[in-house]
Short mmCIF file of C-alpha atoms in Angstrom, two decimals:
data_model
loop_
_atom_site.label_atom_id
_atom_site.label_comp_id
_atom_site.label_asym_id
_atom_site.label_seq_id
_atom_site.Cartn_x
_atom_site.Cartn_y
_atom_site.Cartn_z
CA MET A 1 -14.92 -29.16 8.02
CA GLU A 2 -18.16 -31.05 7.46
CA GLY A 3 -21.10 -28.74 7.06
CA SER A 4 -19.06 -25.54 7.05
CA PHE A 5 -20.51 -24.33 3.78
CA GLU A 6 -24.02 -25.25 4.89
CA GLN A 7 -23.42 -23.17 8.01
CA THR A 8 -22.41 -20.24 5.83
CA LEU A 9 -25.64 -20.61 3.84
CA GLN A 10 -27.66 -20.61 7.07
CA ASP A 11 -25.81 -17.55 8.30
CA GLY A 12 -26.40 -15.71 5.02
CA LYS A 13 -30.11 -16.58 5.14
CA LEU A 14 -30.37 -15.34 8.74
CA TYR A 15 -28.64 -12.08 7.80
CA ARG A 16 -31.10 -11.51 4.96
CA GLN A 17 -34.08 -12.24 7.23
CA VAL A 18 -32.85 -9.81 9.87
CA ASN A 19 -32.14 -7.12 7.28
CA SER A 20 -35.61 -7.57 5.77
CA LEU A 21 -37.24 -7.20 9.19
CA ILE A 22 -35.30 -4.01 9.93
CA VAL A 23 -36.06 -2.41 6.57
CA ALA A 24 -39.77 -3.28 6.79
CA HIS A 25 -40.02 -2.01 10.37
CA LEU A 26 -38.49 1.37 9.47
CA ARG A 27 -40.60 1.66 6.32
CA ASP A 28 -43.88 0.76 8.03
CA HIS A 29 -43.24 3.33 10.77
CA ASN A 30 -42.75 6.10 8.20
CA LEU A 31 -38.99 6.32 8.76
CA THR A 32 -38.56 6.43 5.00
CA GLN A 33 -35.08 7.93 4.85
CA ALA A 34 -33.70 5.44 7.39
CA ALA A 35 -35.44 2.56 5.61
CA SER A 36 -33.95 3.60 2.27
CA ALA A 37 -30.47 3.87 3.79
CA ALA A 38 -30.74 0.46 5.46
CA ALA A 39 -32.12 -1.12 2.28
CA SER A 40 -29.29 0.30 0.20
CA ALA A 41 -26.57 -0.62 2.70
CA THR A 42 -27.78 -4.22 3.05
CA MET A 43 -28.87 -4.76 -0.57
CA THR A 44 -32.45 -5.44 0.62
CA PRO A 45 -35.48 -4.47 -1.50
CA LEU A 46 -37.28 -1.50 0.04
CA ASN A 47 -40.62 -3.12 -0.77
CA VAL A 48 -39.73 -6.39 0.96
CA ASP A 49 -42.84 -8.34 1.98
CA VAL A 50 -42.95 -8.67 5.78
CA PRO A 51 -46.09 -8.90 7.97
CA PRO A 52 -46.82 -5.68 9.92
CA ASN A 53 -44.99 -5.36 13.27
CA LYS A 54 -43.21 -8.69 12.71
CA LEU A 55 -39.90 -7.41 14.11
CA MET A 56 -41.57 -6.14 17.31
CA GLU A 57 -43.40 -9.45 17.68
CA LEU A 58 -40.19 -11.50 17.37
CA VAL A 59 -38.25 -9.19 19.71
CA ALA A 60 -41.02 -9.46 22.33
CA LYS A 61 -40.98 -13.26 22.08
CA GLY A 62 -37.19 -13.35 22.24
CA LEU A 63 -37.06 -11.14 25.32
CA ALA A 64 -39.66 -13.32 27.03
CA VAL A 65 -37.65 -16.48 26.30
CA GLU A 66 -34.45 -14.80 27.47
CA LYS A 67 -36.09 -13.71 30.73
CA ASP A 68 -37.38 -17.24 31.30
CA GLU A 69 -33.94 -18.76 30.66
CA ILE A 70 -32.27 -16.34 33.06
CA LEU A 71 -34.78 -17.25 35.75
CA ARG A 72 -33.87 -20.90 35.17
CA GLY A 73 -30.20 -20.05 35.68
CA ASN A 74 -29.10 -20.32 32.04
CA PRO A 75 -26.84 -17.51 30.74
CA ALA A 76 -28.35 -15.44 27.94
CA SER A 77 -25.39 -16.19 25.68
CA ALA A 78 -26.31 -19.89 25.71
CA LEU A 79 -29.41 -19.05 23.68
CA PHE A 80 -27.20 -18.62 20.63
CA GLU A 81 -25.29 -21.87 20.84
CA PHE A 82 -27.55 -23.75 18.44
CA GLY A 83 -26.88 -24.75 14.84
CA SER A 84 -27.70 -21.50 13.06
CA SER A 85 -26.05 -19.25 15.63
CA VAL A 86 -25.49 -15.55 15.31
CA PRO A 87 -23.18 -15.49 12.29
CA THR A 88 -19.49 -15.35 13.08
CA THR A 89 -18.34 -17.22 10.01
CA PHE A 90 -17.97 -15.60 6.61
CA GLY A 91 -16.04 -12.36 6.60
CA SER A 92 -14.48 -12.82 10.03
CA THR A 93 -10.80 -12.73 9.18
CA GLN A 94 -8.89 -15.66 10.58
CA PRO A 95 -5.60 -14.72 12.24
CA SER A 96 -2.57 -15.58 10.14
CA ARG A 97 0.04 -17.81 11.71
CA ASP A 98 2.41 -14.96 12.44
CA THR A 99 2.25 -11.19 12.64
CA ALA A 100 3.32 -9.01 9.74
CA MET A 101 7.01 -8.98 8.88
CA ASP A 102 9.11 -6.02 10.00
CA PHE A 103 10.81 -4.70 6.87
CA SER A 104 12.23 -1.62 8.64
CA SER A 105 15.73 -3.12 8.49
CA ALA A 106 15.19 -5.06 5.28
CA HIS A 107 17.87 -3.15 3.39
CA ASP A 108 20.48 -4.07 6.04
CA THR A 109 19.60 -7.73 6.50
CA LYS A 110 22.55 -10.06 5.96
CA GLY A 111 21.31 -13.16 7.81
CA SER A 112 20.81 -16.54 6.24
CA SER A 113 17.66 -17.12 4.23
CA LYS A 114 14.82 -19.30 5.42
CA ASN A 115 13.72 -22.45 3.65
CA PHE A 116 10.33 -22.32 2.01
CA PRO A 117 8.31 -25.31 3.29
CA LYS A 118 7.55 -28.18 0.95
CA HIS A 119 4.13 -28.14 -0.69
CA GLU A 120 1.93 -30.70 -2.35
CA THR A 121 -0.20 -29.73 -5.32
CA ARG A 122 -3.39 -30.96 -6.92
CA HIS A 123 -5.25 -30.21 -10.13
CA LEU A 124 -8.62 -28.79 -9.06
CA SER A 125 -10.55 -27.99 -12.19
CA GLU A 126 -10.37 -26.57 -15.68
CA HIS A 127 -12.01 -23.69 -17.43
CA LYS A 128 -12.81 -23.89 -21.14
CA ASN A 129 -10.26 -21.17 -21.86
CA VAL A 130 -7.31 -19.50 -20.10
CA ALA A 131 -7.65 -19.24 -16.31
CA ARG A 132 -6.87 -15.53 -15.88
CA CYS A 133 -7.23 -14.62 -12.20
CA ALA A 134 -8.00 -15.85 -8.69
CA ARG A 135 -8.84 -14.41 -5.27
CA PHE A 136 -9.23 -15.80 -1.76
CA SER A 137 -11.84 -14.52 0.66
CA ALA A 138 -10.43 -12.57 3.62
CA ASP A 139 -11.08 -15.50 5.98
CA GLY A 140 -9.37 -17.94 3.60
CA ARG A 141 -12.43 -20.21 3.41
CA PHE A 142 -13.22 -19.64 -0.25
CA VAL A 143 -11.27 -19.04 -3.44
CA ALA A 144 -12.64 -18.01 -6.83
CA THR A 145 -11.16 -18.12 -10.32
CA GLY A 146 -12.07 -16.19 -13.46
CA SER A 147 -11.45 -17.17 -17.05
CA ALA A 148 -11.32 -16.02 -20.64
CA ASP A 149 -14.28 -18.38 -21.13
CA MET A 150 -16.30 -15.71 -19.22
CA SER A 151 -17.10 -18.05 -16.32
CA ILE A 152 -16.28 -17.83 -12.61
CA LYS A 153 -15.69 -20.87 -10.41
CA LEU A 154 -16.06 -20.73 -6.64
CA PHE A 155 -14.28 -23.31 -4.47
CA GLU A 156 -14.59 -24.13 -0.78
CA VAL A 157 -11.07 -24.56 0.61
CA ALA A 158 -12.16 -27.16 3.19
CA LYS A 159 -13.45 -29.36 0.38
CA ILE A 160 -10.20 -28.89 -1.58
CA LYS A 161 -8.25 -30.16 1.43
CA GLN A 162 -10.66 -33.05 1.85
CA MET A 163 -10.14 -33.94 -1.80
CA MET A 164 -6.37 -33.98 -1.27
CA LEU A 165 -6.48 -36.46 1.62
CA PRO A 166 -4.88 -39.77 0.60
CA ASP A 167 -7.39 -41.85 2.56
CA ALA A 168 -10.62 -40.02 1.76
CA LYS A 169 -13.45 -42.47 2.53
CA ASP A 170 -16.50 -40.48 1.53
CA GLY A 171 -16.12 -40.91 -2.22
CA PRO A 172 -15.24 -38.20 -4.73
CA VAL A 173 -15.28 -34.66 -3.37
CA ARG A 174 -16.35 -31.77 -5.59
CA PRO A 175 -14.63 -28.59 -4.38
CA VAL A 176 -16.39 -26.40 -6.98
CA ILE A 177 -19.49 -25.19 -5.16
CA ARG A 178 -20.68 -22.55 -7.64
CA THR A 179 -20.14 -21.62 -11.27
CA PHE A 180 -21.34 -18.22 -12.49
CA TYR A 181 -22.02 -17.21 -16.08
CA ASP A 182 -22.99 -13.58 -16.65
CA HIS A 183 -20.16 -11.80 -18.47
CA ILE A 184 -19.86 -11.55 -22.23
CA GLN A 185 -16.08 -11.02 -22.30
CA PRO A 186 -13.12 -12.41 -20.29
CA ILE A 187 -12.90 -11.97 -16.52
CA ASN A 188 -9.99 -9.77 -15.38
CA ASP A 189 -10.23 -9.71 -11.60
CA LEU A 190 -12.26 -10.84 -8.57
CA ASP A 191 -12.86 -9.82 -4.98
CA PHE A 192 -15.00 -10.91 -2.03
CA HIS A 193 -17.20 -8.67 0.07
CA PRO A 194 -15.64 -8.57 3.56
CA GLN A 195 -18.89 -9.26 5.43
CA ASN A 196 -21.47 -10.70 3.04
CA THR A 197 -21.54 -13.84 0.88
CA VAL A 198 -20.99 -11.73 -2.23
CA LEU A 199 -18.38 -12.30 -4.93
CA ILE A 200 -17.53 -9.40 -7.25
CA SER A 201 -16.00 -9.59 -10.72
CA GLY A 202 -14.56 -7.10 -13.20
CA ALA A 203 -14.34 -7.91 -16.91
CA LYS A 204 -13.45 -6.72 -20.38
CA ASP A 205 -17.15 -6.11 -21.09
CA HIS A 206 -16.90 -2.87 -19.04
CA THR A 207 -18.96 -4.29 -16.17
CA ILE A 208 -18.56 -5.05 -12.47
CA LYS A 209 -20.95 -7.75 -11.29
CA PHE A 210 -22.13 -8.86 -7.85
CA PHE A 211 -22.95 -12.54 -7.22
CA ASP A 212 -24.66 -13.85 -4.08
CA PHE A 213 -23.08 -17.26 -3.52
CA SER A 214 -25.32 -18.13 -0.59
CA LYS A 215 -28.07 -18.89 -3.13
CA LEU A 216 -27.73 -22.43 -4.41
CA THR A 217 -29.22 -21.91 -7.89
CA ALA A 218 -28.05 -18.37 -8.69
CA LYS A 219 -25.80 -18.25 -11.75
CA LYS A 220 -26.37 -14.60 -12.69
CA ALA A 221 -25.38 -11.37 -10.97
CA PHE A 222 -27.94 -9.63 -8.77
CA ARG A 223 -26.32 -6.20 -9.21
CA VAL A 224 -24.28 -4.70 -12.03
CA ILE A 225 -22.12 -1.59 -12.36
CA GLN A 226 -21.73 -0.44 -15.96
CA ASP A 227 -18.37 1.26 -16.36
CA THR A 228 -17.15 3.19 -19.38
CA HIS A 229 -13.93 1.20 -19.81
CA ASN A 230 -12.46 -2.28 -19.73
CA VAL A 231 -12.41 -3.15 -16.01
CA ARG A 232 -8.91 -4.52 -15.54
CA SER A 233 -8.82 -4.76 -11.72
CA ILE A 234 -11.10 -4.31 -8.71
CA SER A 235 -10.58 -3.90 -4.96
CA LEU A 236 -13.16 -3.57 -2.19
CA HIS A 237 -12.61 -1.23 0.73
CA PRO A 238 -12.30 -3.19 4.02
CA SER A 239 -15.63 -1.69 5.13
CA GLY A 240 -17.35 -3.16 2.07
CA ASP A 241 -18.90 0.22 1.27
CA TYR A 242 -16.59 1.31 -1.56
CA LEU A 243 -15.06 -0.36 -4.57
CA LEU A 244 -12.12 0.72 -6.71
CA ALA A 245 -11.99 -0.17 -10.39
CA GLY A 246 -8.75 0.02 -12.32
CA THR A 247 -9.59 0.40 -15.99
CA ASP A 248 -8.13 1.51 -19.31
CA HIS A 249 -8.64 5.01 -17.90
CA PRO A 250 -5.51 6.26 -16.04
CA ILE A 251 -7.44 7.18 -12.86
CA ALA A 252 -9.08 4.55 -10.64
CA HIS A 253 -12.87 4.76 -10.58
CA LEU A 254 -14.23 4.85 -7.01
CA TYR A 255 -17.77 3.50 -6.57
CA ASP A 256 -20.12 3.74 -3.62
CA VAL A 257 -21.32 0.14 -3.40
CA ASN A 258 -24.69 1.18 -1.98
CA THR A 259 -25.58 3.87 -4.56
CA PHE A 260 -23.20 2.94 -7.44
CA GLN A 261 -22.24 6.61 -7.65
CA CYS A 262 -18.81 7.00 -9.27
CA PHE A 263 -16.10 9.39 -8.08
CA LEU A 264 -12.86 10.40 -9.77
CA SER A 265 -9.90 12.04 -8.07
CA ALA A 266 -9.66 15.75 -8.85
CA ASN A 267 -6.03 15.95 -7.73
CA VAL A 268 -3.95 13.76 -10.01
CA PRO A 269 -0.45 13.86 -11.44
CA GLU A 270 0.17 14.24 -15.15
CA ILE A 271 -0.32 10.79 -16.66
CA GLY A 272 0.38 10.03 -20.31
CA ASN A 273 -1.66 8.12 -22.85
CA ASN A 274 -0.35 4.74 -21.66
CA GLY A 275 -1.61 5.02 -18.08
CA ALA A 276 -4.16 2.18 -18.07
CA ILE A 277 -4.26 0.50 -14.65
CA ASN A 278 -3.24 -3.16 -14.52
CA GLN A 279 -3.96 -3.56 -10.82
CA VAL A 280 -5.47 -1.57 -7.95
CA ARG A 281 -5.39 -2.70 -4.31
CA TYR A 282 -6.53 -1.17 -1.02
CA SER A 283 -4.29 -1.32 2.04
CA ALA A 284 -5.42 -3.36 5.05
CA THR A 285 -7.25 -0.43 6.70
CA GLY A 286 -8.35 1.27 3.49
CA SER A 287 -6.40 4.41 4.37
CA MET A 288 -4.49 4.13 1.08
CA TYR A 289 -4.61 2.35 -2.24
CA VAL A 290 -1.97 1.59 -4.85
CA THR A 291 -2.11 1.35 -8.63
CA ALA A 292 0.24 -0.43 -11.03
CA SER A 293 0.01 0.95 -14.56
CA LYS A 294 0.95 0.09 -18.13
CA ASP A 295 3.26 3.11 -18.22
CA GLY A 296 5.51 1.35 -15.68
CA ALA A 297 4.52 3.57 -12.76
CA VAL A 298 3.42 2.63 -9.26
CA ARG A 299 1.30 5.28 -7.54
CA PHE A 300 0.11 5.62 -3.94
CA TRP A 301 -3.25 7.31 -3.25
CA ASP A 302 -5.03 8.59 -0.16
CA GLY A 303 -7.95 6.26 0.61
CA ILE A 304 -10.22 9.10 1.75
CA SER A 305 -9.44 12.08 -0.47
CA ALA A 306 -8.26 10.01 -3.48
CA LYS A 307 -5.31 12.40 -3.73
CA CYS A 308 -2.15 10.98 -5.30
CA LEU A 309 0.39 10.82 -2.47
CA ARG A 310 3.37 9.63 -4.49
CA SER A 311 4.21 8.54 -8.02
CA ILE A 312 7.12 6.23 -8.63
CA VAL A 313 7.50 6.94 -12.32
CA SER A 314 9.32 4.22 -14.26
CA ALA A 315 9.15 1.89 -11.27
CA HIS A 316 9.60 -0.85 -13.85
CA GLY A 317 11.36 1.21 -16.50
CA THR A 318 9.41 1.46 -19.72
CA ALA A 319 7.81 -1.94 -19.12
CA GLU A 320 4.34 -2.37 -17.64
CA ALA A 321 3.87 -2.55 -13.88
CA THR A 322 1.55 -5.55 -13.62
CA SER A 323 0.81 -5.79 -9.89
CA ALA A 324 1.19 -3.90 -6.62
CA LYS A 325 0.05 -4.65 -3.08
CA PHE A 326 0.70 -3.35 0.41
CA THR A 327 2.33 -5.20 3.27
CA LYS A 328 0.06 -5.78 6.27
CA ASP A 329 1.49 -2.78 8.15
CA GLU A 330 0.96 -0.54 5.06
CA ARG A 331 4.57 0.68 5.15
CA TYR A 332 5.73 -1.09 1.99
CA VAL A 333 4.42 -2.08 -1.43
CA LEU A 334 5.46 -5.14 -3.44
CA SER A 335 5.31 -4.56 -7.19
CA CYS A 336 5.88 -6.72 -10.25
CA GLY A 337 6.56 -5.70 -13.84
CA LYS A 338 7.17 -6.95 -17.36
CA ASP A 339 10.81 -5.93 -16.93
CA SER A 340 11.16 -9.28 -15.10
CA SER A 341 11.65 -7.61 -11.74
CA VAL A 342 9.85 -7.77 -8.41
CA LYS A 343 10.46 -4.81 -6.11
CA LEU A 344 9.71 -3.72 -2.55
CA TRP A 345 9.09 0.03 -2.06
CA ASP A 346 9.00 2.20 1.05
CA VAL A 347 5.63 3.97 0.94
CA GLY A 348 6.78 6.93 3.02
CA THR A 349 9.90 7.77 1.02
CA GLY A 350 9.36 6.04 -2.32
CA ARG A 351 12.73 4.38 -1.82
CA LEU A 352 13.47 0.99 -3.40
CA VAL A 353 14.09 -1.34 -0.44
CA LYS A 354 14.56 -4.71 -2.11
CA GLN A 355 14.69 -6.21 -5.58
CA TYR A 356 13.91 -9.87 -6.20
CA VAL A 357 15.63 -11.11 -9.36
CA GLY A 358 15.96 -14.41 -11.15
CA ALA A 359 12.53 -14.83 -12.74
CA THR A 360 11.59 -13.82 -16.28
CA HIS A 361 8.09 -12.46 -16.91
CA MET A 362 7.78 -10.24 -19.95
CA GLN A 363 4.59 -11.43 -21.67
CA LEU A 364 1.83 -12.21 -19.17
CA ARG A 365 0.09 -9.87 -16.72
CA CYS A 366 1.38 -11.90 -13.80
CA GLN A 367 1.73 -10.77 -10.21
CA ALA A 368 4.11 -11.20 -7.31
CA VAL A 369 2.63 -12.12 -3.93
CA PHE A 370 3.71 -12.55 -0.34
CA ASN A 371 2.94 -15.76 1.49
CA ASP A 372 0.58 -15.43 4.46
CA THR A 373 3.37 -14.53 6.91
CA GLU A 374 5.18 -12.20 4.47
CA GLU A 375 8.38 -14.18 4.98
CA PHE A 376 8.51 -15.17 1.30
CA VAL A 377 7.73 -13.68 -2.13
CA LEU A 378 6.35 -15.81 -4.98
CA SER A 379 6.22 -15.11 -8.70
CA ILE A 380 6.47 -16.81 -12.08
CA ASP A 381 9.25 -17.66 -14.52
CA GLU A 382 7.68 -17.82 -17.97
CA PRO A 383 10.41 -19.59 -19.99
CA SER A 384 10.74 -22.51 -17.56
CA ASN A 385 7.07 -22.65 -16.43
CA GLU A 386 8.31 -22.49 -12.85
CA ILE A 387 7.17 -20.85 -9.63
CA VAL A 388 10.03 -18.87 -8.10
CA ILE A 389 10.27 -18.15 -4.36
CA TRP A 390 12.48 -15.64 -2.56
CA ASP A 391 13.21 -14.96 1.10
CA ALA A 392 11.44 -11.61 1.57
CA LEU A 393 14.11 -10.12 3.86
CA THR A 394 17.31 -11.30 2.18
CA ALA A 395 15.91 -11.25 -1.39
CA GLU A 396 17.73 -14.54 -1.96
CA ARG A 397 16.04 -16.99 -4.29
CA VAL A 398 15.32 -20.06 -2.18
CA ALA A 399 13.25 -22.29 -4.46
CA ARG A 400 12.18 -22.95 -8.05
CA TRP A 401 9.32 -25.39 -8.46
CA PRO A 402 7.85 -26.86 -11.64
CA SER A 403 4.39 -25.33 -11.95
CA ASN A 404 2.89 -28.56 -13.35
CA HIS A 405 1.03 -26.38 -15.87
CA VAL A 406 1.43 -26.85 -19.62
CA GLY A 407 2.83 -23.46 -20.51
CA ALA A 408 3.52 -20.68 -18.04
CA PRO A 409 1.11 -20.17 -15.15
CA ARG A 410 -0.64 -16.86 -15.60
CA TRP A 411 -1.60 -16.02 -12.03
CA LEU A 412 -0.61 -16.82 -8.44
CA GLU A 413 -2.78 -15.99 -5.44
CA HIS A 414 -1.76 -16.86 -1.87
CA SER A 415 -4.15 -17.56 0.98
CA PRO A 416 -4.19 -14.75 3.56
CA THR A 417 -4.54 -17.20 6.46
CA GLU A 418 -2.42 -20.29 5.79
CA SER A 419 0.42 -21.78 3.78
CA ALA A 420 -1.53 -22.44 0.60
CA PHE A 421 -1.88 -20.83 -2.82
CA ILE A 422 -3.60 -21.13 -6.19
CA SER A 423 -1.99 -21.14 -9.64
CA CYS A 424 -3.97 -20.42 -12.81
CA GLY A 425 -2.67 -21.51 -16.19
CA THR A 426 -2.73 -20.57 -19.82
CA ASP A 427 -3.48 -24.30 -20.13
CA LYS A 428 -6.96 -23.53 -18.63
CA SER A 429 -6.19 -25.46 -15.44
CA ILE A 430 -6.35 -24.47 -11.77
CA ARG A 431 -4.00 -25.98 -9.20
CA PHE A 432 -4.05 -25.79 -5.41
CA TRP A 433 -0.83 -25.87 -3.42
CA LYS A 434 -0.57 -26.45 0.33
CA GLU A 435 2.22 -27.02 2.78
CA THR A 436 3.08 -30.67 3.37
CA LEU A 437 2.64 -31.37 7.07
#
C-alpha cells in the first residue's frame, strides 16, 4: 500500500509529459488538425511549451538504449520495470472477486439465502454540512464525497484501511488526500474519469466541474461545463469521451468531454412537467443508459443514438424514482424509489423480476446498490437509521445494521472491487465499512 498514491502522481505526470510531447510534435510539423484533436482529447494546451523536435530526440535516445540492452541480453520489457513505469495503475479496473450474478432464473429461485459477511466500520471524516453523495473510482482505489457545504473530499482507500488497522505503528493516518472548493451550491453527484486522474462533480449551481487530483495544490476545477439546469446526477461513458448529466430538465444532457458540445435526444417519449432526473447511469459498456425520474419512471436509452428504448412509467407509483443502475451484464436494472421499494427490472422486457421490501425511504434521495459480486442489495431504512441488506436472488432480507449515523444515512456507495462501502449522513459524517476478515 505504501507509496501507491505517489505512484499514481508519477503516472499522471508521465502521462501529461507524453501528451505534451505528442501535441507539440504534431503542431510543430504543421499537422494542425491532428494536434488540435490530440490536445482536446488529452486536455493538453495546444500552445504547450516544448523544445523543437524534443519527441524525436527522446525516441532516438530510447531506441538506442533499447538496442544496447537487447545486445546485452536484457529483454526490452525490462526497461520499464523501474519506479515510474509505464502507467498501469489508475483507471485499470481491478477484477471483482466473482463474476456477475446470473439473474436469468431470479424469479424462480427458492433456495436458501446467503449470509451477508460481517463488516467493521469507522468514522472517516466530516463535512461542515450534510454529506450528500459518494463515488468510488472504477479500480476501487479512491472514493470521493460531496456535501451541501459545497466541498468535495477525496480519500485513498489504502490509507483508509491502514487507518483501520488495530496495530498501526506509523502514527495517525490521514485518508483525506484532497479537498476541493469550487462550487457555490451543494454537490449532487460525482464520477471519476476511467483513465485519467480526474474527478468530476455536478451541483445545484448548474455546473459540472473537472478536478485534476494528481496536482497536490489544486483546489479549483481546471475545466467547467455550464449547464442550464440544476445538475442532479452525472455519469461518464466508459471511454471517458462522453458525459451524461441528469438535470431538472426531463431529458439527459449528453456532453462531448473534449469539445463540451451538448446533445439532446430527438426521439423521446412524452414526459410530463415532473420529469426531472434524479439519477442517470451508463451501463458497463456504454451501450445503454438509464434514468430515474421524479415522476416515478425508469427509462432505458440507447447509448449511441440516445433513443428511448423503454419507459417503465410509474415504476415506483406516483413517488419519485431516486436511483437506477445496471447489473454488470446489462440485462437488469436495480431501481429505488420514495415508495419505500427497491426493484429489479428485466431490461429486455420491462418485466419486474424482484422486489426487495422491508425498508422505509420516503424523504431522502437515497439509492439502492449491489455489493461488488451482485449477491446482495443494500439500501436505507430512514425511521430506524439502519442499513438493510437483502439476498439479491431470493429477495429475502438477511441483515439490518445500525448505521452509526445520527439521523438517517443519506447515501450508500459500494466499492466495485471488494467487500467495502461508504455511508454518508445527514449528520455530516462519512463512514467506511469493510468486511471483517
